mmCIF file of C-alpha atoms and ligand atoms in Angstrom:
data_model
loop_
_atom_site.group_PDB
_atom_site.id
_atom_site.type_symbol
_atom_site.label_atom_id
_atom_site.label_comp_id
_atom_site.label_asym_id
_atom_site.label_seq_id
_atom_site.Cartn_x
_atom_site.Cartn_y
_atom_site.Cartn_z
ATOM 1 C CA UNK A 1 -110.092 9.311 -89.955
ATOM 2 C CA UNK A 2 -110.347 7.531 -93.079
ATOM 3 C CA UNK A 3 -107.002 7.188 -94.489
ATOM 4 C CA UNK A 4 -105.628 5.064 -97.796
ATOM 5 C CA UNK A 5 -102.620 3.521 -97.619
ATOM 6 C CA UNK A 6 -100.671 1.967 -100.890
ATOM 7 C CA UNK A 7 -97.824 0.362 -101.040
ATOM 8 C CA UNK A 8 -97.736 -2.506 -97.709
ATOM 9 C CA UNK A 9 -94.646 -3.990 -98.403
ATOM 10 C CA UNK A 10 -91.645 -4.234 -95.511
ATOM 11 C CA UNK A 11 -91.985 -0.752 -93.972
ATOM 12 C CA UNK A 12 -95.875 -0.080 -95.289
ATOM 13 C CA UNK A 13 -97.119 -2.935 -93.512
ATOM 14 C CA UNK A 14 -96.548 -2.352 -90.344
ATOM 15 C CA UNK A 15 -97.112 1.385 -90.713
ATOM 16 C CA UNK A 16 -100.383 0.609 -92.216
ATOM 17 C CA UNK A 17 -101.191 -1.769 -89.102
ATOM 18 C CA UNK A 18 -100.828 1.404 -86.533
ATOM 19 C CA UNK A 19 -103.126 3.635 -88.166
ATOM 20 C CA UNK A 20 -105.741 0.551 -87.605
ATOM 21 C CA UNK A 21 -104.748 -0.112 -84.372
ATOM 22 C CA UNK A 22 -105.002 3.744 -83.911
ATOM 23 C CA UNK A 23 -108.758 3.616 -84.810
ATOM 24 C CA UNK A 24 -108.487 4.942 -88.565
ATOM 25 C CA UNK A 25 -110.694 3.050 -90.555
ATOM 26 C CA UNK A 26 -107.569 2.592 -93.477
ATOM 27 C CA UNK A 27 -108.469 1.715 -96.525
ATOM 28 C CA UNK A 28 -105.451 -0.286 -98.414
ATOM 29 C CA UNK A 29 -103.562 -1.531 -102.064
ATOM 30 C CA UNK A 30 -101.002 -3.249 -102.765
ATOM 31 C CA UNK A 31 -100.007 -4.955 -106.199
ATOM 32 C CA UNK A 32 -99.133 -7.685 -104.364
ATOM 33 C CA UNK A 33 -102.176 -9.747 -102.692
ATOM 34 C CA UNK A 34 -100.171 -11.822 -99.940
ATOM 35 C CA UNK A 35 -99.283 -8.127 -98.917
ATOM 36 C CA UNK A 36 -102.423 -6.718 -99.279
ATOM 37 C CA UNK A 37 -104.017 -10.415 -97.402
ATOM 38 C CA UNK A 38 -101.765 -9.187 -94.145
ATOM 39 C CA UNK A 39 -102.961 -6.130 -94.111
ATOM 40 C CA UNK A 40 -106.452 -7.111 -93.968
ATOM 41 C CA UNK A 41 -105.256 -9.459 -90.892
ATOM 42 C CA UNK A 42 -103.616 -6.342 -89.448
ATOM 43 C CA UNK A 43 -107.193 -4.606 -89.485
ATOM 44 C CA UNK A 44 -107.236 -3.230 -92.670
ATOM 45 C CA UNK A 45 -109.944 -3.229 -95.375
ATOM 46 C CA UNK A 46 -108.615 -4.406 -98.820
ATOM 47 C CA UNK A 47 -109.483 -1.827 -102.059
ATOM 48 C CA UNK A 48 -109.702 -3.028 -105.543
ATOM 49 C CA UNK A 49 -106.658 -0.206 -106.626
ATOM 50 C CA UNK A 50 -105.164 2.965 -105.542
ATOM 51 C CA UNK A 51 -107.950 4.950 -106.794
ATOM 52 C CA UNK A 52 -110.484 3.299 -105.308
ATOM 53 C CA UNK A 53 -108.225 3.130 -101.865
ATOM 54 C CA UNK A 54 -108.106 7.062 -102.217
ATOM 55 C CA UNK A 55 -112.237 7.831 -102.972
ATOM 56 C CA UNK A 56 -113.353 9.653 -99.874
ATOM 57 C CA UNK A 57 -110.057 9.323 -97.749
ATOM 58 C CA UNK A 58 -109.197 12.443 -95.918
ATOM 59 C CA UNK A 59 -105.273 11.498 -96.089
ATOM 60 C CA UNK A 60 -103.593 9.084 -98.337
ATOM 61 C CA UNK A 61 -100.457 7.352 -97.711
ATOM 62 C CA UNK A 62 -97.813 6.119 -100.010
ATOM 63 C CA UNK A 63 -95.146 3.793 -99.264
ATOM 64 C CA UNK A 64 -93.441 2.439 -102.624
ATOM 65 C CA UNK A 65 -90.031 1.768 -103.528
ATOM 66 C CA UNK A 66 -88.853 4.530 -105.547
ATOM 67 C CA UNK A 67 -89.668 7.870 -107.521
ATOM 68 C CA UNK A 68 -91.156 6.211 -110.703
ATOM 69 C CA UNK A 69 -93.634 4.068 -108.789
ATOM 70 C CA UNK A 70 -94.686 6.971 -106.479
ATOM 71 C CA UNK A 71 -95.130 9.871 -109.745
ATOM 72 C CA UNK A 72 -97.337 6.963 -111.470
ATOM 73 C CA UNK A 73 -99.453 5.764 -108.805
ATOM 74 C CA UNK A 74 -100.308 9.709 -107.889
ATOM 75 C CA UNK A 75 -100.701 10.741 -111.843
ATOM 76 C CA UNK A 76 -102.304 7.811 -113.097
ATOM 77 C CA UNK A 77 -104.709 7.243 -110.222
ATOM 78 C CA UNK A 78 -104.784 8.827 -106.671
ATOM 79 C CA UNK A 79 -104.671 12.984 -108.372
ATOM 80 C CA UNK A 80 -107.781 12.142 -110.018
ATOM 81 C CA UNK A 81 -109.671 9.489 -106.961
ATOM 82 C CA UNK A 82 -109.339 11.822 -104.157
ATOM 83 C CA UNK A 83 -111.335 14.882 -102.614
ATOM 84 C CA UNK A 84 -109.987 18.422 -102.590
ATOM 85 C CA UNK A 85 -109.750 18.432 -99.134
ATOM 86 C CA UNK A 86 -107.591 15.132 -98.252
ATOM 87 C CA UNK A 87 -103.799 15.362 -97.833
ATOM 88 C CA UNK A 88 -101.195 13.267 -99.545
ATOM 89 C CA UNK A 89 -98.305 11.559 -97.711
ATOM 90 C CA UNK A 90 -95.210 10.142 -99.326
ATOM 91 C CA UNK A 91 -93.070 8.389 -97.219
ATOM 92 C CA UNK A 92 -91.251 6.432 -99.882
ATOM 93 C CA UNK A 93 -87.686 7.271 -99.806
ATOM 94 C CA UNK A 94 -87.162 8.700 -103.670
ATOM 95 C CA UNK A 95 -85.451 11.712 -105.340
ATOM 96 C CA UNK A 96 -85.646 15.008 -104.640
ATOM 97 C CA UNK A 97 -86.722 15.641 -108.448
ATOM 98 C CA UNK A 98 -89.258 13.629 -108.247
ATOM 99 C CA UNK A 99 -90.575 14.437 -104.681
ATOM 100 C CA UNK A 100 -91.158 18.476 -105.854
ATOM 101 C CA UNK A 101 -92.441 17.139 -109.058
ATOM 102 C CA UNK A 102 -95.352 15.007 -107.758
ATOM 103 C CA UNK A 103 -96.146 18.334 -105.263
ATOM 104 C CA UNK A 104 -96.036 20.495 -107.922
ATOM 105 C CA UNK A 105 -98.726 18.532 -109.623
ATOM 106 C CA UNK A 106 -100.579 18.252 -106.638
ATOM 107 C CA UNK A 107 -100.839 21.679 -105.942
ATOM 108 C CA UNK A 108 -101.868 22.287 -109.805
ATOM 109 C CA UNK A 109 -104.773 20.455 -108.835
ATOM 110 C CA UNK A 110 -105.274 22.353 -105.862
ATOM 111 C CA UNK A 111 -104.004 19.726 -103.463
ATOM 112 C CA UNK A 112 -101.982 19.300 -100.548
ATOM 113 C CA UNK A 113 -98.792 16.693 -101.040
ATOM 114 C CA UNK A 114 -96.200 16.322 -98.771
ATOM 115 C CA UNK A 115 -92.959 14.059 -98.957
ATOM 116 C CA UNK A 116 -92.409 12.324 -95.237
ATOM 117 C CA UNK A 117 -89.719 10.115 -95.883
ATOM 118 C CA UNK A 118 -89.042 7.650 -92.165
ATOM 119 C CA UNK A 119 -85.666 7.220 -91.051
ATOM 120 C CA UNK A 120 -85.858 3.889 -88.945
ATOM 121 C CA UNK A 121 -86.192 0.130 -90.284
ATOM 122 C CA UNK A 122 -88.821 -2.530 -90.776
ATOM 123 C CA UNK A 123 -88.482 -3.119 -86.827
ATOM 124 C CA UNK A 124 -89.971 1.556 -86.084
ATOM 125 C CA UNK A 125 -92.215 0.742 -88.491
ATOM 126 C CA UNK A 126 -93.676 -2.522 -86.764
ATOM 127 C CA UNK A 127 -93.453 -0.386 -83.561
ATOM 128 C CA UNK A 128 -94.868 2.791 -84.408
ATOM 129 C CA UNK A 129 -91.546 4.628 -83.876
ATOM 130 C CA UNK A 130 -90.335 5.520 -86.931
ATOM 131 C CA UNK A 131 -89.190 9.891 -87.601
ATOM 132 C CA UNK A 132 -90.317 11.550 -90.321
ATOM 133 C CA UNK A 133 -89.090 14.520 -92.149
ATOM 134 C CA UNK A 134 -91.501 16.412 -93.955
ATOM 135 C CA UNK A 135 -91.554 18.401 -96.707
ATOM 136 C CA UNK A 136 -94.278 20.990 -97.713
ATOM 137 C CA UNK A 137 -96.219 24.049 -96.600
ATOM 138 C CA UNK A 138 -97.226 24.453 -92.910
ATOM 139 C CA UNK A 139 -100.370 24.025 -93.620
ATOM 140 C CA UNK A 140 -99.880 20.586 -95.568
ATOM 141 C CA UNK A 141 -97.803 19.685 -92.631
ATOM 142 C CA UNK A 142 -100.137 21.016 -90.199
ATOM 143 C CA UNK A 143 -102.840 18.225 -91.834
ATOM 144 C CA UNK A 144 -100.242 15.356 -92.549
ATOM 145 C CA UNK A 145 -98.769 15.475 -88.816
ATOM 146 C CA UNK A 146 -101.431 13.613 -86.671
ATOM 147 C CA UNK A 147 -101.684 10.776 -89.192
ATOM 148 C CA UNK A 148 -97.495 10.992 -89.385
ATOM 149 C CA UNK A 149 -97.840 10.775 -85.349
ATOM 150 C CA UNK A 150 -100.016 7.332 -85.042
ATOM 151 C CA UNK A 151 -97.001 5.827 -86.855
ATOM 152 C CA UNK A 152 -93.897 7.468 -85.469
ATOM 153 C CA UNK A 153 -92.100 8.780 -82.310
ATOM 154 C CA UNK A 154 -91.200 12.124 -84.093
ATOM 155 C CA UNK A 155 -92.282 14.326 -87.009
ATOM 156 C CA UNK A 156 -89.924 17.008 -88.171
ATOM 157 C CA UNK A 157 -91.181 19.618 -90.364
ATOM 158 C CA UNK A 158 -87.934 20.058 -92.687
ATOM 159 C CA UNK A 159 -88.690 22.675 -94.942
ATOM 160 C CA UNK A 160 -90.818 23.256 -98.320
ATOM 161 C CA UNK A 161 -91.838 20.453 -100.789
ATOM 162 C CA UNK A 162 -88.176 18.178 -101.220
ATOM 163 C CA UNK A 163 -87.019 19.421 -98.033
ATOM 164 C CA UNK A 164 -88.107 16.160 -96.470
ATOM 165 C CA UNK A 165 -86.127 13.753 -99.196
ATOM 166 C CA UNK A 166 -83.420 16.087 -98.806
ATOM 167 C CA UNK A 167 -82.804 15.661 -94.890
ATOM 168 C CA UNK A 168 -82.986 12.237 -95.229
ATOM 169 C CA UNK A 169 -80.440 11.511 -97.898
ATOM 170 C CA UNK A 170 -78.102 14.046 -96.536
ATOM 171 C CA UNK A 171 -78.230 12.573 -93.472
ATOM 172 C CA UNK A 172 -77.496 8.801 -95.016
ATOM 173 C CA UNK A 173 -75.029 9.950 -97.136
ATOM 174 C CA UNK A 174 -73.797 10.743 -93.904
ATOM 175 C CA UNK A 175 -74.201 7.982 -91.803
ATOM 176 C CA UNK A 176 -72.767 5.942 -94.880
ATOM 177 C CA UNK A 177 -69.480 8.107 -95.506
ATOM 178 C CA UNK A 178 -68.939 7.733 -91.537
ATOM 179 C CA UNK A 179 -69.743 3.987 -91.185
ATOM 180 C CA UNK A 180 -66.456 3.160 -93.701
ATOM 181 C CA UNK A 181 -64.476 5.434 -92.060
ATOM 182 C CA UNK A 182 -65.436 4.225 -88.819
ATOM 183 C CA UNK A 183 -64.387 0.415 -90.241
ATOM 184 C CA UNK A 184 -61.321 1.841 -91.926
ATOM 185 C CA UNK A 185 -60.196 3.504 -88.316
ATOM 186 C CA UNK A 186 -60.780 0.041 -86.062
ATOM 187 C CA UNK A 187 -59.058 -1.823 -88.885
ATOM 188 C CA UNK A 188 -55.794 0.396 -89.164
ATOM 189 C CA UNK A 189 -55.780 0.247 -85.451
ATOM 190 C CA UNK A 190 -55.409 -3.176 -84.734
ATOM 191 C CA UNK A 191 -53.346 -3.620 -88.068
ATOM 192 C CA UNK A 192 -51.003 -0.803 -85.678
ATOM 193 C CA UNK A 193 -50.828 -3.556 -82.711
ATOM 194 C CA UNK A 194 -53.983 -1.740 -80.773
ATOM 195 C CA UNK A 195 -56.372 -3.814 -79.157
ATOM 196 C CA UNK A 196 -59.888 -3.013 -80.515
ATOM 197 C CA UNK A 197 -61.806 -2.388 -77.319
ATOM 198 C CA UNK A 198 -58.511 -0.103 -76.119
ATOM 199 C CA UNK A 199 -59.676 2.017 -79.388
ATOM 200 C CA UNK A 200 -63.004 2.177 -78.392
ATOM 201 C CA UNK A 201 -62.684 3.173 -75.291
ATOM 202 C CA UNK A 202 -60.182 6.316 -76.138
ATOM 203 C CA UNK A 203 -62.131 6.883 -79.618
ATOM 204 C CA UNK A 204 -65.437 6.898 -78.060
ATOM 205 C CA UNK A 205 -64.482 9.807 -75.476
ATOM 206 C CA UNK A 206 -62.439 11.527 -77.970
ATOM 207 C CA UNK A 207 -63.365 13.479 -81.019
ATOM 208 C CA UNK A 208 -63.605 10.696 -83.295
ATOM 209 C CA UNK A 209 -66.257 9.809 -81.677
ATOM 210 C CA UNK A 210 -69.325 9.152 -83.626
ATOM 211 C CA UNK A 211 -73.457 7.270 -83.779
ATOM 212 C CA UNK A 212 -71.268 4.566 -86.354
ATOM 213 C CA UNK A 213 -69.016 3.758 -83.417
ATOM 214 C CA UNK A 214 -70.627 4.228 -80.100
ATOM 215 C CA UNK A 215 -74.426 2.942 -81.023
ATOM 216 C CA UNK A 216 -73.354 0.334 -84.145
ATOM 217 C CA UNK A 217 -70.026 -0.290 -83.692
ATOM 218 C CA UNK A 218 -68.976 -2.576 -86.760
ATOM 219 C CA UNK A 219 -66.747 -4.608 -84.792
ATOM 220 C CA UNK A 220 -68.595 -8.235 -83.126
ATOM 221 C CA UNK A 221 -68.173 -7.528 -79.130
ATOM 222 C CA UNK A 222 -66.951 -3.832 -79.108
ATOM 223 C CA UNK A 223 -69.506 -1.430 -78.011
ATOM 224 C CA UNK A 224 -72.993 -2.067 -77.246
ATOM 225 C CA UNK A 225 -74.663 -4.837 -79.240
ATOM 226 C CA UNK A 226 -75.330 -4.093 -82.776
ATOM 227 C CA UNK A 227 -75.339 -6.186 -85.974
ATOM 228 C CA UNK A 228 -71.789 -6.512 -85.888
ATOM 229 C CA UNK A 229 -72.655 -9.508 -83.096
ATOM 230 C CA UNK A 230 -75.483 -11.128 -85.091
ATOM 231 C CA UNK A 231 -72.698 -11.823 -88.533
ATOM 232 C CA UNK A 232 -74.588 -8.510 -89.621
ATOM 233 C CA UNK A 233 -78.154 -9.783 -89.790
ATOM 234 C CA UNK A 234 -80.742 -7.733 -89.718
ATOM 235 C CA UNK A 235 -80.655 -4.053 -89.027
ATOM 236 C CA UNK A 236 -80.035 -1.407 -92.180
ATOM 237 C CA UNK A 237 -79.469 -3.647 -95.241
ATOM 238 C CA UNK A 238 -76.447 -2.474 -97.250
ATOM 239 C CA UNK A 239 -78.759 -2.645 -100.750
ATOM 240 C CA UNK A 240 -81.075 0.376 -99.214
ATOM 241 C CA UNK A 241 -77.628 2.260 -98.146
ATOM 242 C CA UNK A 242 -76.465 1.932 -101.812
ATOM 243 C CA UNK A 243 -80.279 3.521 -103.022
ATOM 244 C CA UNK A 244 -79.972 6.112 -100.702
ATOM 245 C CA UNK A 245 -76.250 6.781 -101.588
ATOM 246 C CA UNK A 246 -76.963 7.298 -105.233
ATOM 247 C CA UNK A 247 -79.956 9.437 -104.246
ATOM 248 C CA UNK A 248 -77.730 11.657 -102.459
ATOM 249 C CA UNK A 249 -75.509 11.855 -105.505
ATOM 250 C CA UNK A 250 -78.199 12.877 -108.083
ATOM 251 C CA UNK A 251 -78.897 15.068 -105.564
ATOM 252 C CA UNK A 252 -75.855 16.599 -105.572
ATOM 253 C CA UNK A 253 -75.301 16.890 -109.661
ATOM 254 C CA UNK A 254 -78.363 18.819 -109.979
ATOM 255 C CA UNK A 255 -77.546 20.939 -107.111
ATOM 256 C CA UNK A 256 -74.117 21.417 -108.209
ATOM 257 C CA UNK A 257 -72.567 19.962 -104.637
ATOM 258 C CA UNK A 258 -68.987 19.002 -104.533
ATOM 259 C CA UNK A 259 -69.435 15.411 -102.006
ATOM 260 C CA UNK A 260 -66.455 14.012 -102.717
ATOM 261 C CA UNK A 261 -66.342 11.261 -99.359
ATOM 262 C CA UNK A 262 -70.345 10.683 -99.949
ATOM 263 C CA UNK A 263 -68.771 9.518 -104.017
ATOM 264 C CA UNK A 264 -66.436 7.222 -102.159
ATOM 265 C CA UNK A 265 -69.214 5.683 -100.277
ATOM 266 C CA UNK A 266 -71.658 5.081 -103.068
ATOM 267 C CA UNK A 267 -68.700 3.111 -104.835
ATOM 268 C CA UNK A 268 -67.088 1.074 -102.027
ATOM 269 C CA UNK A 269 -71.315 0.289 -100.799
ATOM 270 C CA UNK A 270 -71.645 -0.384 -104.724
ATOM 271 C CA UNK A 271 -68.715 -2.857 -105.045
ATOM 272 C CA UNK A 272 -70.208 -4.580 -101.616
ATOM 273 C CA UNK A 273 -73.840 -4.995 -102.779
ATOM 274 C CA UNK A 274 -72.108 -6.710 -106.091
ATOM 275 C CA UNK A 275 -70.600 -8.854 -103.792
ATOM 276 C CA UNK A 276 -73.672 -10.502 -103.179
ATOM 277 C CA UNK A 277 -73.529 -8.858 -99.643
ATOM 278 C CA UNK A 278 -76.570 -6.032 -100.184
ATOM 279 C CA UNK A 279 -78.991 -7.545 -97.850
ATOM 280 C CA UNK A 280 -76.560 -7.815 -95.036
ATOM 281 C CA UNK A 281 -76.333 -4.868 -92.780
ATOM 282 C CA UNK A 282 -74.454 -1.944 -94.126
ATOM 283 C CA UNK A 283 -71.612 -2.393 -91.028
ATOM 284 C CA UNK A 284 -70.428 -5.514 -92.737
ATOM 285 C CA UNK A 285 -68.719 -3.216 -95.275
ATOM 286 C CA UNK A 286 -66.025 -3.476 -92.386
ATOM 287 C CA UNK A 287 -65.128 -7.400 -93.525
ATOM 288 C CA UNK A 288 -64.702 -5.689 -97.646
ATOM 289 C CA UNK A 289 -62.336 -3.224 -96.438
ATOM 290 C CA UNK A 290 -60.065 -5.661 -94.131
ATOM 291 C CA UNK A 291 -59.839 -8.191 -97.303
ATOM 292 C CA UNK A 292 -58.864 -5.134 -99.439
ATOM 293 C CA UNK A 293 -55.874 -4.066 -96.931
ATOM 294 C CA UNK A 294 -54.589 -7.657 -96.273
HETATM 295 P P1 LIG B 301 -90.990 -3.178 -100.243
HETATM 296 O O1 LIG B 301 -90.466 -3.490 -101.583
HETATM 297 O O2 LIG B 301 -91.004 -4.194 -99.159
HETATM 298 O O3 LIG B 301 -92.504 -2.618 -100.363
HETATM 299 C C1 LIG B 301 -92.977 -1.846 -101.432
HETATM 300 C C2 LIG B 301 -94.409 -2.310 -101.725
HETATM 301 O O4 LIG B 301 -94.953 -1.454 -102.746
HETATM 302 C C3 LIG B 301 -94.490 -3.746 -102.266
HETATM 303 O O5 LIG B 301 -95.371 -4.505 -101.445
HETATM 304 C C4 LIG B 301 -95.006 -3.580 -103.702
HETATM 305 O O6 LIG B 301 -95.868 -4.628 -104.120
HETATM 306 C C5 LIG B 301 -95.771 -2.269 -103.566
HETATM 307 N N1 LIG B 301 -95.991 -1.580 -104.844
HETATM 308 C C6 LIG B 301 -95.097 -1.295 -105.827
HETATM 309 N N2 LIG B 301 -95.700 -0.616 -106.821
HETATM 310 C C7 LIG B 301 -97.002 -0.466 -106.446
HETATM 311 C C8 LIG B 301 -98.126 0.145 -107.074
HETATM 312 N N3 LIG B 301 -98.046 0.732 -108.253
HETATM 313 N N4 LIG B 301 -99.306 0.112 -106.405
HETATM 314 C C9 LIG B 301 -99.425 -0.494 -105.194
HETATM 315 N N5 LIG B 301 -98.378 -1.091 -104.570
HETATM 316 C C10 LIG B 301 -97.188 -1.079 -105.195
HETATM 317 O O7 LIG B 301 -90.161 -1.886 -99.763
HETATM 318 P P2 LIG B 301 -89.997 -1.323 -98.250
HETATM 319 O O8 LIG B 301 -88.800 -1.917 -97.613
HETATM 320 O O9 LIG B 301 -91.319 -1.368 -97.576
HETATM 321 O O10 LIG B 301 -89.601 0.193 -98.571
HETATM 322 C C11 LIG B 301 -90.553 1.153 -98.992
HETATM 323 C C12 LIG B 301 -89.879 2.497 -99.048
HETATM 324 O O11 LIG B 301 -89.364 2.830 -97.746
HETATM 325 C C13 LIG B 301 -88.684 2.561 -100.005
HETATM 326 O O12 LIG B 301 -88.704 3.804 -100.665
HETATM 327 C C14 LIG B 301 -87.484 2.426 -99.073
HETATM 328 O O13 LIG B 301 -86.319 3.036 -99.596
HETATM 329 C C15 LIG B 301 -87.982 3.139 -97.843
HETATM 330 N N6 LIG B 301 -87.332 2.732 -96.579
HETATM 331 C C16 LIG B 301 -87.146 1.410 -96.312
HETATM 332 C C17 LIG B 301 -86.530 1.038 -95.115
HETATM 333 C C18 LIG B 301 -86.327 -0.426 -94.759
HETATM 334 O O14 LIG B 301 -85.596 -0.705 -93.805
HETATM 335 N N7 LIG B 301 -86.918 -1.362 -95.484
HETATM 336 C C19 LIG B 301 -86.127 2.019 -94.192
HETATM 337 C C20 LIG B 301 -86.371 3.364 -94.485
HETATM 338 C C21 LIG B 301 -86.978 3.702 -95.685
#
């Protein structure tokens, strides 16, 4: 297929590099030409701008880093550059708003747009095994899923246009709300004179339980290894947490949503990225909330 892909930054780099290696002949852009001079390594073949990226693709691709960029790049340039027939793919991670916005205006023009927002890290997207939520009609996601597939391990069709933002910052809001309580838990515990693997054995098989402890456990040498043992390098920086934290809680003002703990966790992540700690991983939280208790 020939598919554009704009924005080849962290996560859009690599994902841009599968569909090559899958045999797409991908047309890319990126604002940034080291970016754009990978991709080209990767097996790409460089365009001039989005719009000329997008002229005779049969999908295009987004990957940008948040709602503004992706509403101007598809209104000033790819609505106008690309057939009838092609489908468009967001995967940035942006607003809801904005996601049923830029669909809405796709489907005035009598396009298909889905939002397919990737829950996984720079590492799923270098590896082709990233999951994507999708949001849009079943026919848009019947079109966007085999280019989706080339990049990821799954592809979830979540619901209408938004539906696909939606799953993924209710599910972060989440993982973010259970991540501090997860620290605050293994810190009361050995302030109460328990050792912390003791805790993680009984936690772990009891209903406590949860993907924060068992798979990341915060703690260095509790659990299996996570970035807890590498001084929390790597894995999900706590600066993207915060984004997806206050996306969730837009989210919830227009929808009216009382999320009181996913509040909590967009201020304590909030007063840790200020910290100068937001492109740590978001487990180190756990080393904020022991100085606050001491
Ligand atoms: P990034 O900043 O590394 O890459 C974004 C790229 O978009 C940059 O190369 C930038 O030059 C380019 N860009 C910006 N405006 C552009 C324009 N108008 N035209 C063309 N290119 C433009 O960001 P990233 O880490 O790759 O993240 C991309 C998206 O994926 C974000 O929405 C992020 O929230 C989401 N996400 C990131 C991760 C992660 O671990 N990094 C994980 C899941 C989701």
């Amino acid at each position: 297929m020939r598919i554009a892909f704009i924005g080849l930054g962290n996560m859009g780099g690599g994902m841009a590099a599968n569909l090559a290696k899958a045999g797409h002949d991908v047309r890319a852009f990126d604002l940034s030409a080291e970016a754009l001079e990978r991709a080209v390594k990767a097996g790409c073949l460089a365009a001039d701008s989005a719009a000329a990226a997008a002229e005779g693709a049969e999908a295009v691709v987004t990957m940008l880093p948040a709602g503004r960029h992706v509403e101007a790049v598809y209104t000033d340039e790819l609505f106008d550059a690309v057939d009838k027939a092609a489908v468009l793919i967001d995967c940035s991670t942006i607003d809801v708003d904005t996601a049923k916005r830029v669909a809405e205006a796709a489907a005035a023009k009598g396009l298909m747009a889905v939002d397919a927002p990737v829950s996984g890290g720079i590492g799923a997207a270098n590896a082709g095994t990233l999951t994507f939520m999708v949001g849009g009609s079943q026919a848009a996601f019947d079109r966007a899923e085999h280019v989706l597939a080339d990049m990821g391990k799954a592809v979830i069709h979540a619901g209408v246009s938004g539906a696909g933002q939606a799953a993924k910052i209710c599910n972060n809001m989440l993982l973010g709300a259970e991540m501090i309580a997860t620290c605050e838990a293994f810190l009361l515990a050995q302030k109460l004179g328990l050792d912390p693997q003791t805790f993680y054995d009984i936690s772990s098989v009891s209903s406590g339980q949860s993907w924060s402890m068992t798979t990341y456990c915060p703690l260095p040498g509790v659990g299996p290894e996570s970035p807890a043992d590498r001084d929390y390098q790597g894995g999900f920086a706590a600066g993207l947490m915060l984004k997806d934290l206050r996306l969730a809680m837009e989210a919830a003002a227009s929808a009216n949503a009382d999320t009181p703990m996913g509040a909590r966790a967009a201020e304590l992540y909030a007063r840790y990225v200020d910290s100068g700690e937001g492109t740590r991983d978001f487990s180190g939280i756990i080393r904020m909330l022991d100085k606050a208790e001491a």
